[in-house]
Amino acid sequence: MAASPRMRNALTLFSSADDVLCHRVRLVLAAKGVTYDLITVDPKDPPEDLLDLNPYHSVPTLVERDLVLYASSVVTEYLDERYPHPPLMPVDPLSRARLRLAMLRLEHDWVPEVRMIQTGTKAQADAARKRLKDLLTASVPLFKAYKFFLNPEMSLADCAMAPIIWRLEALGVPLPKDGKAIDDYGSRIFRNPGFTRSLTPQERHLRELPA
């Protein structure tokens, strides 16, 4: 089925109310200052429009006229190219490749631990908390190296990392002993008005925004 007339005339995002990959896309949209229609989806009961548009029935799914995109990495890179200001990727190929690899590792290594904490049994969640804390500990030097994650300016990598850092408290994952750099990083990102705009009401209640 084709997109509804409303979706053909507006940028539309199908998103769950609390998911790190959906939050990643909403953070890019907020950073770009793009106006869009948000359709909040229960992933266990997706609406008919989403079933027809996306063969995987997954969120995030972005619709723009006749274009339908899914998978957060595809959607965020499209948005960065479609709305080039401010740019969220460095110019040189080496730096871009480094950030893409970091985002791939976040999707493959970090996001599954977040989801296991949210949906697994107590034993599975406890094990995932330990693994996620180990990932944070190993990454402390990366947070110390630059003002933003692996880059002197905010990038798509921050849009992937910040939603995870925002959820740590709610997930019951403490920062490592030398994790002040991670806490400082989060505070810089969370003070940005764009970050506040990216939050759903459910996500706002996960922790307090810094003053």
Coordinates of C-alpha atoms in Angstrom, one line a residue:
M1 CA 0.0 0.0 0.0
A2 CA 1.3 3.5 -0.8
A3 CA 1.9 6.0 1.9
S4 CA -1.2 8.0 3.0
P5 CA -1.7 11.5 1.5
R6 CA -0.5 13.1 4.8
M7 CA 2.7 11.1 4.8
R8 CA 3.3 12.0 1.1
N9 CA 3.3 15.7 2.0
A10 CA 5.4 15.6 5.2
L11 CA 8.4 13.9 6.6
T12 CA 7.1 11.2 8.9
L13 CA 9.0 9.1 11.5
F14 CA 7.6 5.9 12.9
S15 CA 9.3 5.6 16.3
S16 CA 8.8 3.7 19.5
A17 CA 8.5 5.8 22.7
D18 CA 11.7 4.5 24.3
D19 CA 14.3 2.9 22.1
V20 CA 18.0 3.9 21.6
L21 CA 17.9 3.5 17.8
C22 CA 14.7 5.5 17.4
H23 CA 16.1 8.1 19.8
R24 CA 19.2 8.3 17.6
V25 CA 17.1 9.3 14.6
R26 CA 15.1 11.8 16.6
L27 CA 18.3 13.4 17.9
V28 CA 19.6 13.9 14.3
L29 CA 16.3 15.5 13.3
A30 CA 16.4 17.8 16.3
A31 CA 20.1 18.7 15.6
K32 CA 19.0 19.6 12.0
G33 CA 16.0 21.6 13.2
V34 CA 13.8 19.6 10.9
T35 CA 10.0 19.6 11.3
Y36 CA 8.4 16.1 11.0
D37 CA 5.4 14.1 12.0
L38 CA 6.0 11.6 14.7
I39 CA 4.0 8.4 14.8
T40 CA 4.6 6.6 18.1
V41 CA 4.6 2.8 17.6
D42 CA 4.2 -0.1 19.9
P43 CA 6.7 -2.5 18.3
K44 CA 4.6 -5.5 19.5
D45 CA 1.6 -4.1 17.7
P46 CA 2.7 -2.1 14.7
P47 CA 0.1 -0.1 12.8
E48 CA -1.1 -1.2 9.4
D49 CA 0.7 1.7 7.6
L50 CA 4.1 0.5 9.0
L51 CA 3.3 -3.1 8.1
D52 CA 2.7 -2.1 4.5
L53 CA 5.6 0.3 4.2
N54 CA 8.4 -1.7 5.8
P55 CA 8.9 -5.4 5.1
Y56 CA 10.6 -5.8 8.5
H57 CA 7.9 -3.9 10.4
S58 CA 10.7 -2.3 12.4
V59 CA 11.3 1.2 13.9
P60 CA 12.7 3.6 13.2
T61 CA 11.1 4.0 9.8
L62 CA 11.3 7.3 7.9
V63 CA 8.9 8.2 5.1
E64 CA 9.4 11.2 2.8
R65 CA 7.0 11.3 -0.1
D66 CA 7.6 8.0 -2.0
L67 CA 10.8 7.3 -0.1
V68 CA 10.7 4.8 2.7
L69 CA 13.9 4.2 4.8
Y70 CA 14.5 1.9 7.7
A71 CA 17.6 0.9 9.9
S72 CA 18.8 3.8 12.0
S73 CA 22.2 3.9 10.3
V74 CA 20.6 4.3 6.8
V75 CA 18.1 6.9 8.1
T76 CA 20.6 9.1 9.9
E77 CA 23.1 9.2 7.1
Y78 CA 20.3 10.1 4.7
L79 CA 19.1 12.9 7.0
D80 CA 22.7 14.3 7.3
E81 CA 23.0 14.4 3.5
R82 CA 19.4 15.6 2.9
Y83 CA 19.7 18.4 5.4
P84 CA 23.4 19.4 5.2
H85 CA 23.4 22.1 7.9
P86 CA 24.8 21.7 10.4
P87 CA 26.9 18.8 9.0
L88 CA 27.2 15.9 11.4
M89 CA 30.0 14.0 9.7
P90 CA 33.6 15.2 9.1
V91 CA 34.8 16.1 5.7
D92 CA 37.8 13.7 5.3
P93 CA 37.2 10.1 4.4
L94 CA 39.4 8.7 7.1
S95 CA 37.5 10.4 9.9
R96 CA 34.2 9.5 8.4
A97 CA 35.2 5.8 8.2
R98 CA 36.4 5.9 11.8
L99 CA 33.0 7.3 13.0
R100 CA 31.0 4.8 10.9
L101 CA 33.0 1.9 12.4
A102 CA 32.3 3.3 15.9
M103 CA 28.6 3.5 15.2
L104 CA 28.6 0.0 13.8
R105 CA 30.2 -1.2 17.1
L106 CA 27.6 0.6 19.1
E107 CA 24.8 -1.1 17.2
H108 CA 26.4 -4.6 17.4
D109 CA 28.0 -4.5 20.9
W110 CA 26.2 -1.8 23.0
V111 CA 22.6 -1.7 21.9
P112 CA 22.0 -5.4 22.4
E113 CA 23.1 -5.0 26.0
V114 CA 20.7 -2.1 26.5
R115 CA 17.8 -4.2 25.1
M116 CA 18.7 -7.2 27.2
I117 CA 18.6 -5.1 30.4
Q118 CA 15.2 -3.8 29.3
T119 CA 13.6 -7.1 28.2
G120 CA 15.6 -10.0 29.6
T121 CA 15.2 -12.1 32.7
K122 CA 16.9 -10.8 35.9
A123 CA 19.9 -13.0 35.3
Q124 CA 20.2 -11.9 31.7
A125 CA 19.8 -8.2 32.7
D126 CA 22.4 -8.5 35.4
A127 CA 24.9 -10.0 33.0
A128 CA 24.1 -7.4 30.4
R129 CA 24.7 -4.6 33.0
K130 CA 28.2 -6.0 33.7
R131 CA 29.0 -6.2 30.0
L132 CA 27.8 -2.7 29.3
K133 CA 29.8 -1.3 32.3
D134 CA 32.9 -3.1 30.9
L135 CA 32.3 -1.5 27.5
L136 CA 32.1 1.9 29.2
T137 CA 35.3 1.3 31.2
A138 CA 37.2 0.3 28.0
S139 CA 35.9 3.4 26.3
V140 CA 36.9 6.0 28.9
P141 CA 40.0 7.1 26.9
L142 CA 37.8 7.8 23.9
F143 CA 35.7 10.2 25.9
K144 CA 38.8 11.9 27.2
A145 CA 40.3 12.4 23.7
Y146 CA 37.8 14.9 22.3
K147 CA 35.0 17.2 23.4
F148 CA 32.6 14.9 21.6
F149 CA 32.8 11.2 20.8
L150 CA 35.9 10.6 18.6
N151 CA 35.5 14.0 17.1
P152 CA 36.0 17.7 18.0
E153 CA 32.5 18.5 16.8
M154 CA 29.2 16.9 17.4
S155 CA 28.6 14.1 14.8
L156 CA 26.3 11.2 14.0
A157 CA 28.4 9.2 16.4
D158 CA 27.1 11.4 19.3
C159 CA 23.6 10.9 18.1
A160 CA 24.2 7.1 18.5
M161 CA 26.1 7.3 21.8
A162 CA 24.1 10.0 23.7
P163 CA 20.8 8.0 23.9
I164 CA 22.7 5.1 25.6
I165 CA 24.4 7.4 28.1
W166 CA 21.1 9.1 28.8
R167 CA 19.6 5.7 29.8
L168 CA 22.5 4.4 32.1
E169 CA 20.9 5.6 35.3
A170 CA 17.5 4.0 34.5
L171 CA 19.2 0.8 33.3
G172 CA 21.0 0.5 36.6
V173 CA 24.5 0.8 35.1
P174 CA 26.9 2.9 37.1
L175 CA 29.8 4.7 35.6
P176 CA 33.2 3.2 36.1
K177 CA 35.4 4.8 38.8
D178 CA 37.3 6.9 36.3
G179 CA 34.1 7.7 34.4
K180 CA 34.0 11.5 35.0
A181 CA 34.8 12.1 31.3
I182 CA 31.7 10.1 30.4
D183 CA 29.6 12.1 32.9
D184 CA 31.0 15.4 31.6
Y185 CA 30.3 14.3 28.0
G186 CA 26.7 13.5 28.8
S187 CA 26.2 16.8 30.5
R188 CA 27.5 18.7 27.4
I189 CA 25.1 16.8 25.1
F190 CA 22.1 16.9 27.4
R191 CA 22.3 20.7 27.9
N192 CA 21.8 21.2 24.2
P193 CA 18.2 22.3 23.4
G194 CA 18.2 19.9 20.5
F195 CA 18.7 17.0 22.9
T196 CA 15.7 18.1 24.9
R197 CA 13.6 18.3 21.7
S198 CA 14.6 14.8 20.8
L199 CA 13.1 13.2 23.9
T200 CA 9.7 11.6 24.1
P201 CA 7.6 12.1 27.3
Q202 CA 8.7 8.5 28.4
E203 CA 12.4 9.3 27.8
R204 CA 12.2 12.6 29.7
H205 CA 11.3 10.6 32.9
L206 CA 14.4 8.4 32.7
R207 CA 16.6 11.0 34.4
E208 CA 16.9 14.7 35.1
L209 CA 18.3 17.1 32.6
P210 CA 21.3 19.0 33.8
A211 CA 20.8 22.5 35.0

